[in-house]
Coordinates of C-alpha atoms in Angstrom, one line a residue:
M1 CA -21.2 -22.4 38.9
S2 CA -20.3 -19.3 40.9
A3 CA -17.0 -19.0 42.7
L4 CA -17.0 -19.2 46.5
W5 CA -15.4 -15.8 46.9
E6 CA -18.3 -14.2 45.0
S7 CA -20.8 -15.4 47.7
E8 CA -21.9 -13.0 50.3
S9 CA -21.6 -15.6 53.1
F10 CA -18.0 -16.3 52.3
R11 CA -17.0 -12.6 52.2
R12 CA -18.8 -12.1 55.5
V13 CA -16.5 -14.7 57.1
A14 CA -13.3 -14.1 55.2
G15 CA -13.4 -10.3 54.8
N16 CA -11.0 -9.1 52.2
V17 CA -8.6 -12.0 52.6
W18 CA -9.9 -14.9 50.6
R19 CA -7.7 -17.8 51.8
P20 CA -6.8 -19.8 54.9
G21 CA -4.4 -18.2 57.3
G22 CA -5.1 -14.7 56.2
T23 CA -2.4 -12.0 56.1
A24 CA -0.8 -13.5 59.3
L25 CA 0.3 -16.5 57.3
T26 CA 1.5 -14.3 54.4
A27 CA 3.6 -12.2 56.9
R28 CA 5.1 -15.3 58.4
A29 CA 6.0 -16.5 54.9
L30 CA 7.6 -13.2 54.0
E31 CA 9.9 -13.5 57.0
V32 CA 11.1 -16.8 55.6
C33 CA 11.6 -15.2 52.2
R34 CA 13.8 -12.5 53.8
E35 CA 15.8 -14.8 56.0
R36 CA 16.3 -17.7 53.6
C37 CA 16.3 -16.1 50.2
G38 CA 17.3 -12.5 50.8
L39 CA 14.0 -10.8 49.6
A40 CA 15.0 -7.4 50.9
P41 CA 12.6 -4.4 51.2
G42 CA 12.8 -2.1 48.1
Q43 CA 12.6 -5.0 45.6
L44 CA 9.6 -5.4 43.2
V45 CA 7.2 -8.1 44.4
L46 CA 4.2 -9.2 42.3
D47 CA 0.9 -10.4 43.9
L48 CA -0.5 -12.8 41.4
G49 CA -4.3 -13.1 41.9
C50 CA -4.4 -10.1 44.3
G51 CA -8.2 -10.2 45.0
C52 CA -9.2 -7.3 47.2
G53 CA -5.6 -6.2 47.7
A54 CA -4.9 -7.3 51.3
T55 CA -1.5 -8.7 50.4
V56 CA -0.7 -5.7 48.3
E57 CA -1.1 -3.5 51.4
L58 CA 0.9 -6.0 53.5
L59 CA 3.8 -6.0 51.0
H60 CA 3.8 -2.2 50.8
K61 CA 3.9 -1.9 54.6
A62 CA 6.8 -4.3 54.6
G63 CA 8.8 -1.9 52.3
Y64 CA 8.4 -3.6 48.9
R65 CA 7.5 -2.1 45.6
V66 CA 4.3 -3.8 44.7
L67 CA 2.3 -4.7 41.5
G68 CA -1.0 -6.6 41.9
L69 CA -2.4 -8.7 39.0
D70 CA -5.8 -10.3 38.7
R71 CA -8.1 -11.6 36.1
Q72 CA -11.0 -9.7 37.7
V73 CA -9.8 -6.4 39.2
Q74 CA -11.7 -5.6 42.4
P75 CA -12.6 -1.9 43.1
D76 CA -11.4 -2.4 46.7
A77 CA -8.0 -3.5 45.4
V78 CA -7.6 -0.4 43.1
S79 CA -8.6 1.9 46.0
L80 CA -6.2 0.2 48.4
A81 CA -3.4 0.2 45.8
G82 CA -3.8 3.9 45.3
Q83 CA -3.4 4.5 49.0
C84 CA -0.2 2.4 48.9
N85 CA 1.3 4.0 45.9
S86 CA 1.0 0.7 44.1
Q87 CA -0.6 -0.6 41.0
I88 CA -3.2 -3.2 40.0
I89 CA -3.4 -4.5 36.5
Q90 CA -5.9 -6.8 34.8
A91 CA -4.1 -10.0 33.5
D92 CA -4.8 -13.6 32.7
M93 CA -2.7 -15.6 35.1
A94 CA -2.1 -18.2 32.3
R95 CA -0.4 -15.5 30.2
L96 CA 1.6 -13.1 32.4
P97 CA 2.2 -9.8 30.6
L98 CA 5.5 -9.2 32.2
A99 CA 9.1 -8.8 31.1
A100 CA 11.7 -11.5 31.9
N101 CA 13.8 -11.1 35.1
C102 CA 11.7 -8.1 36.3
A103 CA 10.8 -9.1 39.8
G104 CA 12.5 -10.1 43.0
G105 CA 9.6 -11.9 44.5
L106 CA 6.2 -13.4 43.5
V107 CA 3.3 -14.1 45.8
C108 CA 0.8 -16.8 44.6
E109 CA -1.8 -17.7 47.1
C110 CA -4.7 -20.0 46.2
V111 CA -4.2 -19.4 42.4
L112 CA -2.5 -22.5 41.0
S113 CA -5.4 -24.8 41.9
L114 CA -7.6 -22.7 39.6
L115 CA -5.3 -23.3 36.6
A116 CA -5.5 -26.4 34.3
D117 CA -1.8 -26.3 33.7
P118 CA 0.1 -25.2 36.9
V119 CA 3.5 -26.2 35.5
A120 CA 3.1 -23.9 32.5
F121 CA 2.2 -21.1 34.9
L122 CA 5.2 -21.9 37.1
L123 CA 7.5 -21.7 34.1
Q124 CA 6.2 -18.2 33.5
C125 CA 6.9 -17.3 37.1
L126 CA 10.4 -18.5 36.7
R127 CA 10.8 -16.3 33.6
V128 CA 9.7 -13.1 35.3
L129 CA 11.8 -13.7 38.4
R130 CA 15.3 -12.4 38.4
P131 CA 18.1 -14.9 39.2
G132 CA 17.8 -15.7 42.9
G133 CA 14.2 -14.4 43.1
V134 CA 11.7 -16.1 45.4
L135 CA 8.2 -17.5 45.0
L136 CA 5.8 -17.6 47.9
F137 CA 3.3 -20.2 47.0
S138 CA 0.3 -21.5 49.1
D139 CA -2.6 -23.6 48.1
L140 CA -5.1 -26.4 48.8
T141 CA -3.7 -29.9 49.1
R142 CA -5.4 -33.4 48.9
R143 CA -4.9 -35.6 52.0
E144 CA -6.7 -38.8 51.3
P145 CA -4.7 -41.8 52.7
G146 CA -2.6 -43.3 50.0
L147 CA -3.1 -40.5 47.6
R148 CA 0.4 -39.3 46.5
A149 CA 1.9 -37.9 43.4
N150 CA 3.3 -41.3 42.6
S151 CA 0.0 -43.1 43.1
A152 CA -2.2 -40.6 41.1
V153 CA -1.0 -42.2 37.9
P154 CA 1.1 -45.4 37.8
C155 CA 4.7 -44.5 37.3
N156 CA 5.8 -48.1 36.7
S157 CA 8.7 -48.1 39.2
G158 CA 11.3 -45.8 40.5
G159 CA 9.1 -43.5 42.6
L160 CA 9.4 -39.7 42.3
A161 CA 12.4 -39.9 40.0
A162 CA 10.4 -42.0 37.5
C163 CA 7.4 -39.6 37.7
K164 CA 9.7 -36.6 36.9
K165 CA 10.5 -38.3 33.6
A166 CA 6.9 -38.3 32.5
P167 CA 5.5 -35.0 33.8
S168 CA 2.6 -34.7 31.3
E169 CA 1.2 -38.1 32.3
E170 CA 1.5 -37.8 36.1
R171 CA -0.2 -34.4 36.2
Q172 CA -2.9 -35.1 33.7
V173 CA -5.3 -36.7 36.2
F174 CA -5.5 -33.5 38.3
S175 CA -5.6 -31.2 35.3
D176 CA -8.5 -33.1 33.9
Q177 CA -10.4 -32.8 37.2
Q178 CA -9.8 -29.0 37.3
E179 CA -11.0 -28.5 33.7
K180 CA -14.2 -30.3 34.5
G181 CA -14.9 -27.9 37.4
S182 CA -14.1 -24.3 38.2
S183 CA -12.9 -24.5 41.7
C184 CA -9.8 -24.6 43.9
M185 CA -11.1 -28.0 45.2
D186 CA -11.1 -29.5 41.8
G187 CA -7.5 -28.3 41.2
A188 CA -6.1 -29.3 44.6
R189 CA -3.2 -31.8 44.5
P190 CA -1.3 -33.8 47.1
A191 CA 1.5 -31.8 48.7
D192 CA 4.2 -33.9 47.1
L193 CA 2.7 -33.3 43.6
W194 CA 2.7 -29.6 44.2
A195 CA 6.4 -30.0 45.1
Q196 CA 7.0 -32.0 42.0
H197 CA 5.4 -29.3 39.9
L198 CA 7.7 -26.7 41.4
Q199 CA 10.8 -28.8 40.7
Q200 CA 9.6 -29.6 37.1
A201 CA 9.4 -25.9 36.4
G202 CA 13.0 -25.4 37.7
F203 CA 12.4 -24.0 41.2
K204 CA 14.5 -25.1 44.2
I205 CA 12.2 -25.7 47.2
V206 CA 13.7 -23.8 50.2
H207 CA 11.0 -24.3 52.8
Y208 CA 7.6 -26.1 53.3
E209 CA 5.0 -25.8 56.0
D210 CA 1.7 -27.6 56.5
H211 CA -1.0 -25.1 57.5
S212 CA -4.0 -27.4 57.2
R213 CA -5.2 -26.2 60.6
A214 CA -5.8 -22.8 59.1
L215 CA -8.2 -24.4 56.6
V216 CA -10.1 -26.2 59.4
E217 CA -10.4 -22.9 61.2
L218 CA -11.8 -21.1 58.1
A219 CA -14.3 -23.9 57.6
A220 CA -15.3 -23.7 61.2
R221 CA -15.9 -20.0 61.0
M222 CA -18.1 -20.5 57.9
V223 CA -20.2 -23.1 59.8
W224 CA -20.4 -20.9 62.9
Y225 CA -21.6 -17.9 60.8
G226 CA -24.3 -20.1 59.1
D227 CA -22.9 -20.9 55.7
S228 CA -25.1 -23.9 55.3
G229 CA -24.3 -24.2 51.6
S230 CA -20.6 -24.9 52.1
E231 CA -21.1 -28.7 52.6
S232 CA -23.2 -29.1 49.5
K233 CA -20.8 -27.0 47.4
G234 CA -18.0 -29.3 48.5
G235 CA -19.9 -32.4 47.7
S236 CA -20.7 -31.3 44.2
G237 CA -17.2 -30.0 43.5
G238 CA -18.0 -26.3 43.9
C239 CA -15.5 -23.8 45.1
S240 CA -15.6 -24.2 48.9
C241 CA -12.5 -24.1 51.1
I242 CA -13.9 -26.7 53.5
A243 CA -11.6 -29.4 55.0
S244 CA -13.5 -32.3 53.3
G245 CA -16.2 -32.9 50.7
G246 CA -17.1 -35.3 48.0
G247 CA -15.1 -38.1 49.7
R248 CA -12.0 -36.0 49.6
K249 CA -9.9 -34.6 52.4
Y250 CA -8.2 -31.3 52.0
G251 CA -5.3 -29.5 53.6
Y252 CA -3.3 -26.3 53.0
G253 CA 0.4 -26.0 52.3
L254 CA 3.0 -23.2 52.1
W255 CA 6.1 -23.4 49.9
I256 CA 9.0 -21.0 49.6
A257 CA 10.8 -21.7 46.3
Q258 CA 13.8 -20.0 44.7
K259 CA 15.0 -19.4 41.1
E260 CA 18.6 -20.5 40.6
K261 CA 21.1 -17.7 41.2
A262 CA 23.2 -16.5 38.3

């Protein structure tokens, strides 16, 4: 199964920004990071899963020192980073080759849904952030009626607090789904389960916004430009950022989360 971002039709629609909302949403989130968490220009910010480098360029223009990481380094990203006096390195997102407390900020857009164990990755994020550092995280969400973190796996009683006591059980359903496929749709989770993952890793959630409209707009552009294969990819569990497919409904969320200050 090939990833959506590898298809010519998706790149024709999305350009070099492979996620809903584009760089406008990233810029909006950076404003929140500055205002609420003190992510000042001059600090080192890592773009995890940097793709073609659009966010690397945005961060550079905002005054940050930037390092981009991706499992598959794109030539466009290397070229753009060279123009921005930044660097791109090849790295497995499940094993970040970075020193502890090295970064003031992390950007993680449409990456966690591709990983079988998002909590393990978030623990690594916490490790590389300096105390008080901030994580900008956005990804696909599941929006079927009644589907919540607490209902994905029975938590007996006690709601969210009870689920927190059994993290390996309550997250296993979605991890199993992701491992069976290779797409962001397979790894999408309800917004409250994403929040739970952040808290389980040790982050404090500072801010949340629902940007499902941006996902709908991206899907509409794909239909408008004739990506007739998007519906079938969604139905079979392929990597397609459409708003629904295979009986599921999808949305898009943005979280700003912070590591505890020293």
